[in-house]
Tab-separated table of C-alpha atoms in Angstrom:
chain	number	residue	atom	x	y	z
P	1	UNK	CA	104.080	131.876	130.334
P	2	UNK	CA	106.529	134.548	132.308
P	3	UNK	CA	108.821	134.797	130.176
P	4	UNK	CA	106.135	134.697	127.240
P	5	UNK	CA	104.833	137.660	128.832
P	6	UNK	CA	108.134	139.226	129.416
P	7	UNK	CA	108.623	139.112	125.264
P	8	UNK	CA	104.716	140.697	124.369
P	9	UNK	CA	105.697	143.214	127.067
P	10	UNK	CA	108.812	144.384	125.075
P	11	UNK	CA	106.915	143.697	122.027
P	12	UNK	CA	104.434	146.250	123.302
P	13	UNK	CA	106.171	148.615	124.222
P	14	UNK	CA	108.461	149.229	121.789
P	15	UNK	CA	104.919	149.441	118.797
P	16	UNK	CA	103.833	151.959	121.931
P	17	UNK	CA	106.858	153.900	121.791
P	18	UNK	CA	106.724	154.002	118.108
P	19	UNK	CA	103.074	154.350	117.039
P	20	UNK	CA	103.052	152.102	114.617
P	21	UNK	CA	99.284	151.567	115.383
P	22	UNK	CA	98.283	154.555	116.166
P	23	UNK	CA	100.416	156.574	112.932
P	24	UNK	CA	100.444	153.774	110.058
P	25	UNK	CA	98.056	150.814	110.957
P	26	UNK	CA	94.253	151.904	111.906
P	27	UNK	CA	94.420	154.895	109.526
P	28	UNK	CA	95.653	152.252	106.686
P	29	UNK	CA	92.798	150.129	107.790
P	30	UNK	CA	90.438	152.748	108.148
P	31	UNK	CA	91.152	154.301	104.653
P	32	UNK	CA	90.366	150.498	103.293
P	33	UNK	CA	86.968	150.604	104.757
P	34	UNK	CA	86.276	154.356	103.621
P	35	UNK	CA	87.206	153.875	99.900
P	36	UNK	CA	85.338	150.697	99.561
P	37	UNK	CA	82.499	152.549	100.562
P	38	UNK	CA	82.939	155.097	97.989
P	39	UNK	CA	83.736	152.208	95.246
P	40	UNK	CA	80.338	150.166	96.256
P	41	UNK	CA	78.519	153.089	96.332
P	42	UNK	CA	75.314	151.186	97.492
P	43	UNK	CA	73.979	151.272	100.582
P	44	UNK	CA	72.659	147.216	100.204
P	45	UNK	CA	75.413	146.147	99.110
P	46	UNK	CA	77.817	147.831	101.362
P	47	UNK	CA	75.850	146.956	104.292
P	48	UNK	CA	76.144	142.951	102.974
P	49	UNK	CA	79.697	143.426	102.294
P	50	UNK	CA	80.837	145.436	105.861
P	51	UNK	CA	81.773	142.206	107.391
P	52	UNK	CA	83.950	141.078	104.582
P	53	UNK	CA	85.326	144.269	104.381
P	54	UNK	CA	86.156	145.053	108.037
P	55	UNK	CA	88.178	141.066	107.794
P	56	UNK	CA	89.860	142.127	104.942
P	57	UNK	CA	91.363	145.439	106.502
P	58	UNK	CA	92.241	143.129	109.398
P	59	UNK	CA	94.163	140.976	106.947
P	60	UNK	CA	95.997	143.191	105.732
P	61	UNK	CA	96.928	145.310	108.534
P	62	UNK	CA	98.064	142.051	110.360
P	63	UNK	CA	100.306	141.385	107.610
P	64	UNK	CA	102.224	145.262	108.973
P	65	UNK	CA	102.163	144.439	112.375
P	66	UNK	CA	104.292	141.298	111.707
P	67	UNK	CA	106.466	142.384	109.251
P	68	UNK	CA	106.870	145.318	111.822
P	69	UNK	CA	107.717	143.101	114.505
P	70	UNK	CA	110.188	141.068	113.023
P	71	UNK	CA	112.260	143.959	111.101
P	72	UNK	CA	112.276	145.457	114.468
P	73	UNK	CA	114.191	142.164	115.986
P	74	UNK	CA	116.111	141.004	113.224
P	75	UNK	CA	117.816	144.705	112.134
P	76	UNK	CA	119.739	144.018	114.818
P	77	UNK	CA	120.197	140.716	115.922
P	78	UNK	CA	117.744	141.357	118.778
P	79	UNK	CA	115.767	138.036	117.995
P	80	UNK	CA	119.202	136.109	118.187
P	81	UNK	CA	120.014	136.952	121.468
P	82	UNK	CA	116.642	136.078	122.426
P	83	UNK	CA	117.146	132.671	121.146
P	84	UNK	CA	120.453	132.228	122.644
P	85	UNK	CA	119.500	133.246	126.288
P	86	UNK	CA	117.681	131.573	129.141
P	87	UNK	CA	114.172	131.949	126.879
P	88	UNK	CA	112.964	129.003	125.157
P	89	UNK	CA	111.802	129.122	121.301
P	90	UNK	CA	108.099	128.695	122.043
P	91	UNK	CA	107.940	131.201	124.954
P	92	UNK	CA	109.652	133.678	122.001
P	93	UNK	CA	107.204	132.940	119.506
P	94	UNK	CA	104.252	132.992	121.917
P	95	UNK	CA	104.961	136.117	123.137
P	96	UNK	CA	105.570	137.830	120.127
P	97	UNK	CA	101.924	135.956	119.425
P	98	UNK	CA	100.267	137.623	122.079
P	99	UNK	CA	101.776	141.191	121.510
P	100	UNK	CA	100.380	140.874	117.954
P	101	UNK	CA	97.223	139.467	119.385
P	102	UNK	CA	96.728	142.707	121.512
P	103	UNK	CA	97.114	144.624	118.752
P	104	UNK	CA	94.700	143.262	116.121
P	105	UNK	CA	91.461	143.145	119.047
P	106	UNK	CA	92.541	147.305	119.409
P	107	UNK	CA	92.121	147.182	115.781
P	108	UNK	CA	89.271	144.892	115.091
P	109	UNK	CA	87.618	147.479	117.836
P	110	UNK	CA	88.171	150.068	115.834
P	111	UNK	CA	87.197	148.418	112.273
P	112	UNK	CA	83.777	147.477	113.767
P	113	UNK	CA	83.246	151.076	115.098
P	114	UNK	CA	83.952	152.395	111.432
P	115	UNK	CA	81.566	149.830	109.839
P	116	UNK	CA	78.821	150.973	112.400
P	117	UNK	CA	79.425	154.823	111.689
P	118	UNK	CA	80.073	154.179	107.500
P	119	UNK	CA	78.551	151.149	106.721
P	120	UNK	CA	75.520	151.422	108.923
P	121	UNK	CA	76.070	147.854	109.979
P	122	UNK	CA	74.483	146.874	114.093
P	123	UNK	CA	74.654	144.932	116.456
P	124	UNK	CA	71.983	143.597	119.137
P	125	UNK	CA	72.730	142.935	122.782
P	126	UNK	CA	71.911	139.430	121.772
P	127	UNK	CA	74.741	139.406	119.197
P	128	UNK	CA	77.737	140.894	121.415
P	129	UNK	CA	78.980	137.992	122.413
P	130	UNK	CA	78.763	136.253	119.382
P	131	UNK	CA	80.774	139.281	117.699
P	132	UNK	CA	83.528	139.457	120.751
P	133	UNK	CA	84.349	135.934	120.564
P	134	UNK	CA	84.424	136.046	116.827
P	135	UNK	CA	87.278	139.104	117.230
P	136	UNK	CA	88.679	137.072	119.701
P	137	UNK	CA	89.481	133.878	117.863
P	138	UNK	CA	89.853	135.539	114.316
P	139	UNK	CA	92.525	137.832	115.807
P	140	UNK	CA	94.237	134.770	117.790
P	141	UNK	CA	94.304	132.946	114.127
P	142	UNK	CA	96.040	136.040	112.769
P	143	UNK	CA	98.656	136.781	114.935
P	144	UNK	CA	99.636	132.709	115.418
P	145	UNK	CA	99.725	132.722	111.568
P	146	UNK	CA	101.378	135.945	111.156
P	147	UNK	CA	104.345	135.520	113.696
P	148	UNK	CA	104.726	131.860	112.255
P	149	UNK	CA	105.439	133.012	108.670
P	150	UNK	CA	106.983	135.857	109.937
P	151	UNK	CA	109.515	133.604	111.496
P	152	UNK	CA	110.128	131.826	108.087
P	153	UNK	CA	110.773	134.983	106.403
P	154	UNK	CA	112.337	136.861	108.925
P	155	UNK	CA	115.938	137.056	107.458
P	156	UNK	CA	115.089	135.829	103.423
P	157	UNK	CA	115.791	138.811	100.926
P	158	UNK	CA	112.436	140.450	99.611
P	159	UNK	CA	110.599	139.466	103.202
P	160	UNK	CA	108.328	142.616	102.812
P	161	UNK	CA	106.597	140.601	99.275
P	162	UNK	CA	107.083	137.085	100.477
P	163	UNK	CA	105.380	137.379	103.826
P	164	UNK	CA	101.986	138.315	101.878
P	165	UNK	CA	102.500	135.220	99.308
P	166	UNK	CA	102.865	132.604	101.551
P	167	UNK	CA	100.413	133.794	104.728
P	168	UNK	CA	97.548	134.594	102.507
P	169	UNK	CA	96.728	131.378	100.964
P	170	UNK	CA	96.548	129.935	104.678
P	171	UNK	CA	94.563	132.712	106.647
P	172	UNK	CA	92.110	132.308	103.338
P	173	UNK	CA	89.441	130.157	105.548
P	174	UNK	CA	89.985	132.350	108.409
P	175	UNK	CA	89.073	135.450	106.672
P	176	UNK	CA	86.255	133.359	105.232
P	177	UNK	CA	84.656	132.057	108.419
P	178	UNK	CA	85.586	135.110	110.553
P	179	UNK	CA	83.191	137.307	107.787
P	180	UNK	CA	80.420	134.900	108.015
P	181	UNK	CA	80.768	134.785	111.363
P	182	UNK	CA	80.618	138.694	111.993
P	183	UNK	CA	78.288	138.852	108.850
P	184	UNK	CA	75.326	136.716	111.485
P	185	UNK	CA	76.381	139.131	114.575
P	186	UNK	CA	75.877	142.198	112.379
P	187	UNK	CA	72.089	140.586	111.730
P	188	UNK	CA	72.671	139.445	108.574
P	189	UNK	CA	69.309	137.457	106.848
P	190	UNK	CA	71.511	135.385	105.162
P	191	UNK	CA	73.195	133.816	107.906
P	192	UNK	CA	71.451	132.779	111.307
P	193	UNK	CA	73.549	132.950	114.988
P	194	UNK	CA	73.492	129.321	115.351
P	195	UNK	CA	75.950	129.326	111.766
P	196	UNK	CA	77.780	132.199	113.403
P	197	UNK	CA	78.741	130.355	116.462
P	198	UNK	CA	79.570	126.565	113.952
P	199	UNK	CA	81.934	129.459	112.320
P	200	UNK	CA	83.467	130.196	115.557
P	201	UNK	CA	83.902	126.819	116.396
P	202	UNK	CA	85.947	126.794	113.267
P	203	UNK	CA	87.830	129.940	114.037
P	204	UNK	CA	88.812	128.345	117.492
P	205	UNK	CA	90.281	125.284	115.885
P	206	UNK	CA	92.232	126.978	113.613
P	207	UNK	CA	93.590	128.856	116.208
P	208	UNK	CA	94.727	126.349	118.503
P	209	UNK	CA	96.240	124.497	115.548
P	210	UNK	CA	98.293	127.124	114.753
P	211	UNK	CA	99.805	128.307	117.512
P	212	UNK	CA	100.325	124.946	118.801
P	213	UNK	CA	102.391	124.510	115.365
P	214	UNK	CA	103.937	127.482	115.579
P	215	UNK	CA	105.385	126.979	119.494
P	216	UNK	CA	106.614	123.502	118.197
P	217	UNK	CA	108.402	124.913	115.103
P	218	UNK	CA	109.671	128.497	115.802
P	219	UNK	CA	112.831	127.170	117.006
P	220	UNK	CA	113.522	124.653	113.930
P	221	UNK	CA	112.523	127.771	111.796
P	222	UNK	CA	114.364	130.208	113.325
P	223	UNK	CA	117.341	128.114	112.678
P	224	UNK	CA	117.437	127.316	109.466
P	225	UNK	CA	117.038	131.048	108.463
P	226	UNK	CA	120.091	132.008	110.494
């Protein structure tokens, strides 16, 4: 994991230095959240929907923090040379994992603040931990997801469009259960805790699976795209 670390580090650092967060990301996200609000227009219904709709902003913001990544290492051969040194494929991809992973909880923070202040969604001592670990293992499932397919495109023509085709169709049932999941810690009465947490449990799976996939096969990918 030190040399993992060494790569989220740089990762880090470099988004830091150039605000892509900060400038692009949460006000893209937040801007989602505000005009479905004005497009629902009922207080019901946008109250049933702010779980959904806080996931989906996540989706798609996730989707820009990859694409962000990778442009940032391939432009200039940056991710070769990481390839070709002393660092091994998987420590590459799971740092890269972890940088993104860093960056979506910052974000999911902020998301559930906005539904709170716009959406008048809440959330009971009881249900913290249920909601943290949701974040947690929904943002884990991202970022394994995203930096896989990110990998895949990373040096195809029209990356920007094909990243979005292929990842969505996969992160589908994590967007799904990570809703449902936050839809029981916001107190929905459709959905009980003890659902929330079997959603978890589903969220944690997937997340494992991935990036246990994706340290096996960055290398092989990386490859075949050079």
């Amino acid at each position: 994991m030190k040399h993992a670390l060494v790569v989220a580090r740089k990762d880090l650092l470099i988004e830091w230095r150039a605000r892509l967060l900060l400038v692009r990301v949460v006000p893209f996200a937040l801007l989602v959240l505000v005009l479905f609000a004005v497009a629902l227009d009922s207080e019901p219904l946008i109250l049933r929907a702010a779980a959904g709709l806080v996931w989906l902003a996540m989706l798609f913001s996730s989707l820009l923090i990859v694409q962000r990544s990778f442009d940032v290492e391939t432009n200039d051969g940056a991710i070769d040379v990481l390839l070709t040194g002393t660092v091994e494929p998987a420590q590459v991809y799971l740092g890269k994992t972890i940088a993104a992973f860093v960056q979506l909880v910052t974000l999911a923070a902020t998301l559930v603040v906005g539904a709170i202040v716009l959406y008048g969604a809440s959330v009971t001592a009881s249900r913290v931990v249920l909601l943290v670990t949701t974040v947690l293992c929904a943002a884990a499932g991202l970022a394994s997801v995203g930096t896989l397919y990110g990998a895949v495109v990373a040096n195809m023509n029209g990356r920007d469009s094909l990243l979005p085709l292929l990842a969505l169709p996969v992160l589908a049932p994590l967007l799904i259960g990570a809703s449902r999941a936050t839809e029981a810690a916001f107190g929905s009465q459709t959905i009980d805790t003890a659902s929330g947490w079997a959603w978890v449990g589903l969220l944690a799976v997937f997340a494992v699976a991935f990036v246990s996939a994706g340290a096996a096969a960055f290398g092989t990918l990386m490859e075949s795209d050079s």
